[in-house]
RNA sequence: GGUCCGGUAGUUCAGUUUGGUUAGAACGCUAGCCUGUCACGCUAGAGGUCGAGGGUUCGAGUCCCUUCCGGAUCGCCA
């Protein structure tokens, strides 16, 4: 027996009541968060997205409303009319923003009854993620998720305001596009009008935004969905949102970075109330890798990597000697003051580096009572001293070593320093660590396919003086690319693009595309380059990740209203699903049942 | 594709090491009492395919095999 409003108008949202409203008439609407029936008086916490206000039903003052209120259960949807009154000094609830007042209800409408929800709708929810995703509309009623949705909306509106003010034009680009096998796996959409052909959902609006520069759009931005059919992680969803930016008449990285810094400043100020420096510090890629083992370093703590290859090259310890002879490296982390780590804890760290391909984790623990190290017996006294000196080891420290090819050493030690910092609480969560990483390599070598691939994407411009390396020394070439890293997370990245037809074609050839490949995949793009291309560049920010950082959440699902689970399924709607035979027939698609 | 962890009441978990009477707790739910609660309180009660299938056994939540589902993670993510 759902009741109707019948002209009843809400006067205020639940979270907006304060002592200023005392004595005023009020009409409120919302969900029942909690009810407390004391026999002849009942209190109801009414919740909407702004907060909670306490309703009071008194059998003495309004017996009709009181008697009706005894039917109330959690999550019922109510409309209630009454008068705001003070709670009285003893009954103020300081935990509640509206805790100084309550509304004495004269008239109650039960707009909708509700079954007992499958889990408690409270902020410190205990239910599993799967259950909460299945009933996402209930999960979203939780105040903490409502706050995140609101913060996200603020990011969107602040971005639109700021970029518009700066002269950027909002342009929408298509979702149904052309598949480009370079990069991530595409989500494909079968075409009905062209049986056996497929659209691809965009991994990013990259090509369109560059074509918009060729269109004379000059400065473009868009808040756009992107799709990548790759395996998921805690900070990765198959569809995610990007703040996509591109501008014309730039060929130095500083120009785009300045605009990007302006936007990031604005977002941090508007959404988190945090002022960040006008000029964000920069770190070159090579230095980031060398010092932190990562191109998205978290620099809120030390534990930097130290190259000891030259120190240990004739150490007499076979693992070190063999590695250095084969052109690999040996690097160390000096974990200050952690010689107290137990064998079990060290074993756990060993597992961390193993996951990244390291064969083992050597260590030297400098305890007050002497050196403890499984490798000490392979080293003579002088060598041991030399190694310890090289990493600045003192009593109380433990030094970890990984010997392997560079990529493994950096990955393993990069992960190790994060693991140690997290376990030992070395990270100051109260500060935002924001930096640019620049001077990325233009190419990297794909071991699996035995060919060069673009580190960023094949439209990224090399440094002007490195154009000459494209053919002869490609791995030496550095790019006009930049990533914005916040708290060790890649928050955004971009580049100055190639605007020369000649360089663009050399780039395609360098990554192994034949003339035919280039024409089939990027023919329209290359053709556009014939008709005048302003030098241009841009950047894209992961909006979901920005909202995570700004709201302090570590799960991307919390910042997306209806996210997918780890298998890229929607637990609520049960997408993806099978489709009708006639739908398949129209698309001329046959399902191969064999596994 | 690999590795690790998990699945027991509506929910979160204990119980599995060492097979043995009627599978427990908390929260939630239902009913009664209660006029100042806000984690309201008190009393009583309902609630279980121990993920599914098979096997071993006199006997399986517990042991074995198969399988499904979920999470973390490596690869992957231009």
PDB file of C-alpha atoms in Angstrom, chain A residues 299-533:
ATOM      1  CA  UNK A 299      58.425   8.995  -3.477  1.00  0.00           C
ATOM      2  CA  UNK A 300      56.766   9.446  -0.096  1.00  0.00           C
ATOM      3  CA  UNK A 301      59.447   7.225   1.422  1.00  0.00           C
ATOM      4  CA  UNK A 302      63.070   6.248   0.801  1.00  0.00           C
ATOM      5  CA  UNK A 303      64.299   2.683   0.301  1.00  0.00           C
ATOM      6  CA  UNK A 304      65.907   3.730  -2.960  1.00  0.00           C
ATOM      7  CA  UNK A 305      67.711   1.250  -5.171  1.00  0.00           C
ATOM      8  CA  UNK A 306      71.503   1.219  -5.157  1.00  0.00           C
ATOM      9  CA  UNK A 307      73.522  -0.250  -8.021  1.00  0.00           C
ATOM     10  CA  UNK A 308      76.255  -2.485  -6.574  1.00  0.00           C
ATOM     11  CA  UNK A 309      77.104  -4.304  -9.805  1.00  0.00           C
ATOM     12  CA  UNK A 310      80.617  -2.907  -9.936  1.00  0.00           C
ATOM     13  CA  UNK A 311      81.266  -3.557  -6.269  1.00  0.00           C
ATOM     14  CA  UNK A 312      80.306  -7.222  -6.380  1.00  0.00           C
ATOM     15  CA  UNK A 313      81.540  -8.156  -9.825  1.00  0.00           C
ATOM     16  CA  UNK A 314      84.435 -10.251  -8.469  1.00  0.00           C
ATOM     17  CA  UNK A 315      82.938 -11.012  -5.105  1.00  0.00           C
ATOM     18  CA  UNK A 316      83.474 -14.757  -5.241  1.00  0.00           C
ATOM     19  CA  UNK A 317      79.735 -15.317  -4.729  1.00  0.00           C
ATOM     20  CA  UNK A 318      78.657 -17.311  -7.777  1.00  0.00           C
ATOM     21  CA  UNK A 319      75.183 -15.760  -8.113  1.00  0.00           C
ATOM     22  CA  UNK A 320      76.600 -12.245  -8.192  1.00  0.00           C
ATOM     23  CA  UNK A 321      79.587 -13.115 -10.376  1.00  0.00           C
ATOM     24  CA  UNK A 322      77.567 -14.982 -12.967  1.00  0.00           C
ATOM     25  CA  UNK A 323      75.004 -12.218 -13.194  1.00  0.00           C
ATOM     26  CA  UNK A 324      77.523  -9.450 -13.638  1.00  0.00           C
ATOM     27  CA  UNK A 325      79.495 -11.436 -16.208  1.00  0.00           C
ATOM     28  CA  UNK A 326      76.373 -11.915 -18.318  1.00  0.00           C
ATOM     29  CA  UNK A 327      75.676  -8.212 -18.433  1.00  0.00           C
ATOM     30  CA  UNK A 328      73.005  -8.332 -15.778  1.00  0.00           C
ATOM     31  CA  UNK A 329      73.034  -6.165 -12.703  1.00  0.00           C
ATOM     32  CA  UNK A 330      73.026  -6.481  -8.957  1.00  0.00           C
ATOM     33  CA  UNK A 331      71.102  -3.869  -7.046  1.00  0.00           C
ATOM     34  CA  UNK A 332      70.328  -3.375  -3.394  1.00  0.00           C
ATOM     35  CA  UNK A 333      67.900  -1.735  -1.038  1.00  0.00           C
ATOM     36  CA  UNK A 334      69.130  -0.695   2.380  1.00  0.00           C
ATOM     37  CA  UNK A 335      66.167  -1.052   4.726  1.00  0.00           C
ATOM     38  CA  UNK A 336      67.284   1.218   7.536  1.00  0.00           C
ATOM     39  CA  UNK A 337      66.696  -0.069  11.023  1.00  0.00           C
ATOM     40  CA  UNK A 338      64.972  -3.255   9.940  1.00  0.00           C
ATOM     41  CA  UNK A 339      67.611  -5.823  10.917  1.00  0.00           C
ATOM     42  CA  UNK A 340      64.985  -6.973  13.413  1.00  0.00           C
ATOM     43  CA  UNK A 341      62.953  -8.581  10.602  1.00  0.00           C
ATOM     44  CA  UNK A 342      62.249 -12.223  11.343  1.00  0.00           C
ATOM     45  CA  UNK A 343      63.100 -15.085   9.048  1.00  0.00           C
ATOM     46  CA  UNK A 344      59.383 -15.441   8.280  1.00  0.00           C
ATOM     47  CA  UNK A 345      59.078 -11.791   7.283  1.00  0.00           C
ATOM     48  CA  UNK A 346      62.144 -12.051   5.052  1.00  0.00           C
ATOM     49  CA  UNK A 347      60.665 -15.157   3.419  1.00  0.00           C
ATOM     50  CA  UNK A 348      57.497 -13.204   2.676  1.00  0.00           C
ATOM     51  CA  UNK A 349      59.584 -10.538   0.918  1.00  0.00           C
ATOM     52  CA  UNK A 350      61.352 -13.306  -0.976  1.00  0.00           C
ATOM     53  CA  UNK A 351      57.934 -14.318  -2.313  1.00  0.00           C
ATOM     54  CA  UNK A 352      57.329 -10.731  -3.431  1.00  0.00           C
ATOM     55  CA  UNK A 353      60.439 -10.619  -5.617  1.00  0.00           C
ATOM     56  CA  UNK A 354      59.815 -14.146  -6.932  1.00  0.00           C
ATOM     57  CA  UNK A 355      56.466 -13.009  -8.328  1.00  0.00           C
ATOM     58  CA  UNK A 356      58.356 -10.588 -10.505  1.00  0.00           C
ATOM     59  CA  UNK A 357      60.744 -13.198 -11.837  1.00  0.00           C
ATOM     60  CA  UNK A 358      63.679 -12.835  -9.452  1.00  0.00           C
ATOM     61  CA  UNK A 359      65.177 -16.168  -8.528  1.00  0.00           C
ATOM     62  CA  UNK A 360      65.965 -15.164  -5.002  1.00  0.00           C
ATOM     63  CA  UNK A 361      66.447 -12.407  -2.485  1.00  0.00           C
ATOM     64  CA  UNK A 362      69.873 -12.210  -0.873  1.00  0.00           C
ATOM     65  CA  UNK A 363      70.284 -10.181   2.297  1.00  0.00           C
ATOM     66  CA  UNK A 364      72.823  -8.982   4.808  1.00  0.00           C
ATOM     67  CA  UNK A 365      71.362  -8.180   8.191  1.00  0.00           C
ATOM     68  CA  UNK A 366      73.639  -6.024  10.343  1.00  0.00           C
ATOM     69  CA  UNK A 367      72.480  -6.912  13.813  1.00  0.00           C
ATOM     70  CA  UNK A 368      73.984  -5.424  16.963  1.00  0.00           C
ATOM     71  CA  UNK A 369      75.405  -8.875  17.777  1.00  0.00           C
ATOM     72  CA  UNK A 370      76.941  -9.305  14.329  1.00  0.00           C
ATOM     73  CA  UNK A 371      76.253  -9.970  10.664  1.00  0.00           C
ATOM     74  CA  UNK A 372      73.515 -12.417   9.794  1.00  0.00           C
ATOM     75  CA  UNK A 373      73.430 -13.380   6.130  1.00  0.00           C
ATOM     76  CA  UNK A 374      73.112 -16.584   4.146  1.00  0.00           C
ATOM     77  CA  UNK A 375      75.564 -15.197   1.580  1.00  0.00           C
ATOM     78  CA  UNK A 376      78.226 -14.012   4.022  1.00  0.00           C
ATOM     79  CA  UNK A 377      80.007 -17.355   3.888  1.00  0.00           C
ATOM     80  CA  UNK A 378      80.679 -16.822   0.179  1.00  0.00           C
ATOM     81  CA  UNK A 379      82.254 -13.420   0.722  1.00  0.00           C
ATOM     82  CA  UNK A 380      85.540 -12.511   2.316  1.00  0.00           C
ATOM     83  CA  UNK A 381      85.682  -9.954   5.097  1.00  0.00           C
ATOM     84  CA  UNK A 382      86.939  -7.118   2.884  1.00  0.00           C
ATOM     85  CA  UNK A 383      84.269  -7.676   0.225  1.00  0.00           C
ATOM     86  CA  UNK A 384      81.545  -7.768   2.851  1.00  0.00           C
ATOM     87  CA  UNK A 385      82.753  -4.448   4.255  1.00  0.00           C
ATOM     88  CA  UNK A 386      82.981  -2.945   0.808  1.00  0.00           C
ATOM     89  CA  UNK A 387      79.418  -3.943  -0.043  1.00  0.00           C
ATOM     90  CA  UNK A 388      78.061  -2.611   3.229  1.00  0.00           C
ATOM     91  CA  UNK A 389      79.944   0.646   2.737  1.00  0.00           C
ATOM     92  CA  UNK A 390      78.592   0.974  -0.805  1.00  0.00           C
ATOM     93  CA  UNK A 391      74.997   0.996   0.455  1.00  0.00           C
ATOM     94  CA  UNK A 392      75.719   3.019   3.568  1.00  0.00           C
ATOM     95  CA  UNK A 393      74.937   0.099   5.843  1.00  0.00           C
ATOM     96  CA  UNK A 394      75.031   0.659   9.588  1.00  0.00           C
ATOM     97  CA  UNK A 395      74.217  -1.440  12.602  1.00  0.00           C
ATOM     98  CA  UNK A 396      70.480  -2.119  12.649  1.00  0.00           C
ATOM     99  CA  UNK A 397      70.060  -2.154   8.856  1.00  0.00           C
ATOM    100  CA  UNK A 398      69.171  -5.007   6.560  1.00  0.00           C
ATOM    101  CA  UNK A 399      70.306  -4.908   2.951  1.00  0.00           C
ATOM    102  CA  UNK A 400      68.424  -6.779   0.257  1.00  0.00           C
ATOM    103  CA  UNK A 401      69.951  -7.775  -3.085  1.00  0.00           C
ATOM    104  CA  UNK A 402      68.518  -8.941  -6.373  1.00  0.00           C
ATOM    105  CA  UNK A 403      70.786 -10.093  -9.201  1.00  0.00           C
ATOM    106  CA  UNK A 404      69.225 -10.587 -12.608  1.00  0.00           C
ATOM    107  CA  UNK A 405      68.671  -8.868 -15.895  1.00  0.00           C
ATOM    108  CA  UNK A 406      67.832  -5.212 -15.421  1.00  0.00           C
ATOM    109  CA  UNK A 407      64.116  -5.441 -16.115  1.00  0.00           C
ATOM    110  CA  UNK A 408      63.683  -8.135 -13.460  1.00  0.00           C
ATOM    111  CA  UNK A 409      65.886  -6.349 -10.932  1.00  0.00           C
ATOM    112  CA  UNK A 410      63.915  -3.102 -11.292  1.00  0.00           C
ATOM    113  CA  UNK A 411      60.502  -4.780 -11.194  1.00  0.00           C
ATOM    114  CA  UNK A 412      61.420  -6.954  -8.213  1.00  0.00           C
ATOM    115  CA  UNK A 413      63.111  -4.261  -6.118  1.00  0.00           C
ATOM    116  CA  UNK A 414      60.476  -1.704  -7.117  1.00  0.00           C
ATOM    117  CA  UNK A 415      57.810  -4.057  -5.772  1.00  0.00           C
ATOM    118  CA  UNK A 416      59.914  -4.905  -2.722  1.00  0.00           C
ATOM    119  CA  UNK A 417      60.281  -1.290  -1.661  1.00  0.00           C
ATOM    120  CA  UNK A 418      56.510  -0.816  -1.891  1.00  0.00           C
ATOM    121  CA  UNK A 419      55.894  -4.003   0.075  1.00  0.00           C
ATOM    122  CA  UNK A 420      58.332  -2.996   2.830  1.00  0.00           C
ATOM    123  CA  UNK A 421      56.951   0.535   3.021  1.00  0.00           C
ATOM    124  CA  UNK A 422      53.411  -0.735   3.310  1.00  0.00           C
ATOM    125  CA  UNK A 423      54.198  -3.397   5.898  1.00  0.00           C
ATOM    126  CA  UNK A 424      56.337  -1.070   8.008  1.00  0.00           C
ATOM    127  CA  UNK A 425      53.967   1.912   7.671  1.00  0.00           C
ATOM    128  CA  UNK A 426      56.614   4.150   6.105  1.00  0.00           C
ATOM    129  CA  UNK A 427      54.086   5.979   3.927  1.00  0.00           C
ATOM    130  CA  UNK A 428      52.748   9.317   5.089  1.00  0.00           C
ATOM    131  CA  UNK A 429      49.162   9.100   3.898  1.00  0.00           C
ATOM    132  CA  UNK A 430      48.445  12.728   4.771  1.00  0.00           C
ATOM    133  CA  UNK A 431      50.473  14.149   1.868  1.00  0.00           C
ATOM    134  CA  UNK A 432      49.898  13.979  -1.859  1.00  0.00           C
ATOM    135  CA  UNK A 433      53.025  12.970  -3.732  1.00  0.00           C
ATOM    136  CA  UNK A 434      52.645  14.445  -7.203  1.00  0.00           C
ATOM    137  CA  UNK A 435      55.299  14.384  -9.894  1.00  0.00           C
ATOM    138  CA  UNK A 436      55.852  14.220 -13.611  1.00  0.00           C
ATOM    139  CA  UNK A 437      57.867  11.467 -15.198  1.00  0.00           C
ATOM    140  CA  UNK A 438      59.362  12.609 -18.515  1.00  0.00           C
ATOM    141  CA  UNK A 439      61.798  11.478 -21.191  1.00  0.00           C
ATOM    142  CA  UNK A 440      60.261   8.054 -21.674  1.00  0.00           C
ATOM    143  CA  UNK A 441      61.861   5.744 -24.206  1.00  0.00           C
ATOM    144  CA  UNK A 442      60.178   5.974 -27.584  1.00  0.00           C
ATOM    145  CA  UNK A 443      60.249   2.209 -28.083  1.00  0.00           C
ATOM    146  CA  UNK A 444      60.539  -0.930 -26.081  1.00  0.00           C
ATOM    147  CA  UNK A 445      61.433  -4.416 -27.221  1.00  0.00           C
ATOM    148  CA  UNK A 446      58.621  -6.956 -27.040  1.00  0.00           C
ATOM    149  CA  UNK A 447      60.327 -10.210 -26.017  1.00  0.00           C
ATOM    150  CA  UNK A 448      57.325 -12.286 -26.954  1.00  0.00           C
ATOM    151  CA  UNK A 449      56.831 -10.919 -30.463  1.00  0.00           C
ATOM    152  CA  UNK A 450      60.537 -10.196 -30.948  1.00  0.00           C
ATOM    153  CA  UNK A 451      59.898  -6.732 -32.298  1.00  0.00           C
ATOM    154  CA  UNK A 452      59.882  -3.109 -31.307  1.00  0.00           C
ATOM    155  CA  UNK A 453      56.666  -1.642 -29.982  1.00  0.00           C
ATOM    156  CA  UNK A 454      55.844   1.929 -29.088  1.00  0.00           C
ATOM    157  CA  UNK A 455      56.316   2.506 -25.367  1.00  0.00           C
ATOM    158  CA  UNK A 456      53.511   5.065 -25.267  1.00  0.00           C
ATOM    159  CA  UNK A 457      51.766   4.843 -28.630  1.00  0.00           C
ATOM    160  CA  UNK A 458      53.047   5.180 -32.179  1.00  0.00           C
ATOM    161  CA  UNK A 459      51.847   8.782 -32.512  1.00  0.00           C
ATOM    162  CA  UNK A 460      54.223  10.019 -29.830  1.00  0.00           C
ATOM    163  CA  UNK A 461      56.929  12.339 -31.051  1.00  0.00           C
ATOM    164  CA  UNK A 462      60.589  11.644 -30.361  1.00  0.00           C
ATOM    165  CA  UNK A 463      62.687  14.474 -29.010  1.00  0.00           C
ATOM    166  CA  UNK A 464      63.623  16.566 -32.042  1.00  0.00           C
ATOM    167  CA  UNK A 465      67.293  15.587 -31.756  1.00  0.00           C
ATOM    168  CA  UNK A 466      66.349  11.898 -31.455  1.00  0.00           C
ATOM    169  CA  UNK A 467      64.361  11.623 -34.692  1.00  0.00           C
ATOM    170  CA  UNK A 468      67.570  10.421 -36.280  1.00  0.00           C
ATOM    171  CA  UNK A 469      67.650   7.384 -33.950  1.00  0.00           C
ATOM    172  CA  UNK A 470      64.346   5.903 -35.176  1.00  0.00           C
ATOM    173  CA  UNK A 471      65.948   3.491 -37.600  1.00  0.00           C
ATOM    174  CA  UNK A 472      69.484   3.031 -36.317  1.00  0.00           C
ATOM    175  CA  UNK A 473      69.365   3.214 -32.536  1.00  0.00           C
ATOM    176  CA  UNK A 474      65.648   3.045 -31.733  1.00  0.00           C
ATOM    177  CA  UNK A 475      66.068   1.998 -28.093  1.00  0.00           C
ATOM    178  CA  UNK A 476      68.152   5.106 -27.472  1.00  0.00           C
ATOM    179  CA  UNK A 477      65.398   7.434 -28.676  1.00  0.00           C
ATOM    180  CA  UNK A 478      63.525   9.374 -26.006  1.00  0.00           C
ATOM    181  CA  UNK A 479      59.979  10.623 -26.461  1.00  0.00           C
ATOM    182  CA  UNK A 480      58.199  13.883 -25.797  1.00  0.00           C
ATOM    183  CA  UNK A 481      55.994  11.987 -23.393  1.00  0.00           C
ATOM    184  CA  UNK A 482      55.008  12.652 -19.786  1.00  0.00           C
ATOM    185  CA  UNK A 483      53.084  10.812 -17.097  1.00  0.00           C
ATOM    186  CA  UNK A 484      51.548  12.409 -14.057  1.00  0.00           C
ATOM    187  CA  UNK A 485      52.154  10.178 -11.056  1.00  0.00           C
ATOM    188  CA  UNK A 486      50.249  10.659  -7.813  1.00  0.00           C
ATOM    189  CA  UNK A 487      51.073   8.546  -4.762  1.00  0.00           C
ATOM    190  CA  UNK A 488      52.689   5.926  -6.958  1.00  0.00           C
ATOM    191  CA  UNK A 489      49.710   5.666  -9.314  1.00  0.00           C
ATOM    192  CA  UNK A 490      49.688   6.697 -12.943  1.00  0.00           C
ATOM    193  CA  UNK A 491      47.011   9.394 -12.903  1.00  0.00           C
ATOM    194  CA  UNK A 492      47.485  10.515 -16.472  1.00  0.00           C
ATOM    195  CA  UNK A 493      49.803  10.557 -19.395  1.00  0.00           C
ATOM    196  CA  UNK A 494      50.317  12.257 -22.696  1.00  0.00           C
ATOM    197  CA  UNK A 495      52.726  13.402 -25.294  1.00  0.00           C
ATOM    198  CA  UNK A 496      53.546  15.803 -28.044  1.00  0.00           C
ATOM    199  CA  UNK A 497      52.399  14.020 -31.199  1.00  0.00           C
ATOM    200  CA  UNK A 498      54.180  13.519 -34.434  1.00  0.00           C
ATOM    201  CA  UNK A 499      52.882  16.096 -36.901  1.00  0.00           C
ATOM    202  CA  UNK A 500      55.184  15.244 -39.773  1.00  0.00           C
ATOM    203  CA  UNK A 501      53.889  12.734 -42.280  1.00  0.00           C
ATOM    204  CA  UNK A 502      57.392  11.491 -42.901  1.00  0.00           C
ATOM    205  CA  UNK A 503      58.233  10.893 -39.238  1.00  0.00           C
ATOM    206  CA  UNK A 504      54.846   9.241 -38.670  1.00  0.00           C
ATOM    207  CA  UNK A 505      55.483   6.757 -41.468  1.00  0.00           C
ATOM    208  CA  UNK A 506      59.009   6.023 -40.206  1.00  0.00           C
ATOM    209  CA  UNK A 507      57.519   5.388 -36.789  1.00  0.00           C
ATOM    210  CA  UNK A 508      55.007   2.897 -38.191  1.00  0.00           C
ATOM    211  CA  UNK A 509      57.715   1.100 -40.127  1.00  0.00           C
ATOM    212  CA  UNK A 510      59.960   0.947 -37.057  1.00  0.00           C
ATOM    213  CA  UNK A 511      57.349  -1.025 -35.128  1.00  0.00           C
ATOM    214  CA  UNK A 512      57.174  -3.497 -37.963  1.00  0.00           C
ATOM    215  CA  UNK A 513      54.093  -2.335 -39.857  1.00  0.00           C
ATOM    216  CA  UNK A 514      54.247  -2.972 -43.589  1.00  0.00           C
ATOM    217  CA  UNK A 515      52.996  -0.460 -46.128  1.00  0.00           C
ATOM    218  CA  UNK A 516      49.882  -2.628 -46.367  1.00  0.00           C
ATOM    219  CA  UNK A 517      49.370  -2.727 -42.570  1.00  0.00           C
ATOM    220  CA  UNK A 518      49.704   1.035 -42.365  1.00  0.00           C
ATOM    221  CA  UNK A 519      47.130   1.563 -45.078  1.00  0.00           C
ATOM    222  CA  UNK A 520      44.649  -0.946 -43.706  1.00  0.00           C
ATOM    223  CA  UNK A 521      44.833   0.186 -40.116  1.00  0.00           C
ATOM    224  CA  UNK A 522      45.707   3.844 -40.257  1.00  0.00           C
ATOM    225  CA  UNK A 523      45.124   4.764 -43.900  1.00  0.00           C
ATOM    226  CA  UNK A 524      42.564   7.447 -43.037  1.00  0.00           C
ATOM    227  CA  UNK A 525      44.954   8.895 -40.499  1.00  0.00           C
ATOM    228  CA  UNK A 526      47.987   8.983 -42.747  1.00  0.00           C
ATOM    229  CA  UNK A 527      45.881  10.481 -45.502  1.00  0.00           C
ATOM    230  CA  UNK A 528      44.740  13.275 -43.208  1.00  0.00           C
ATOM    231  CA  UNK A 529      48.402  14.137 -42.652  1.00  0.00           C
ATOM    232  CA  UNK A 530      48.629  15.239 -46.286  1.00  0.00           C
ATOM    233  CA  UNK A 531      46.325  18.182 -45.768  1.00  0.00           C
ATOM    234  CA  UNK A 532      48.038  20.280 -43.138  1.00  0.00           C
ATOM    235  CA  UNK A 533      48.728  19.300 -39.551  1.00  0.00           C
TER     236      UNK A 533
END
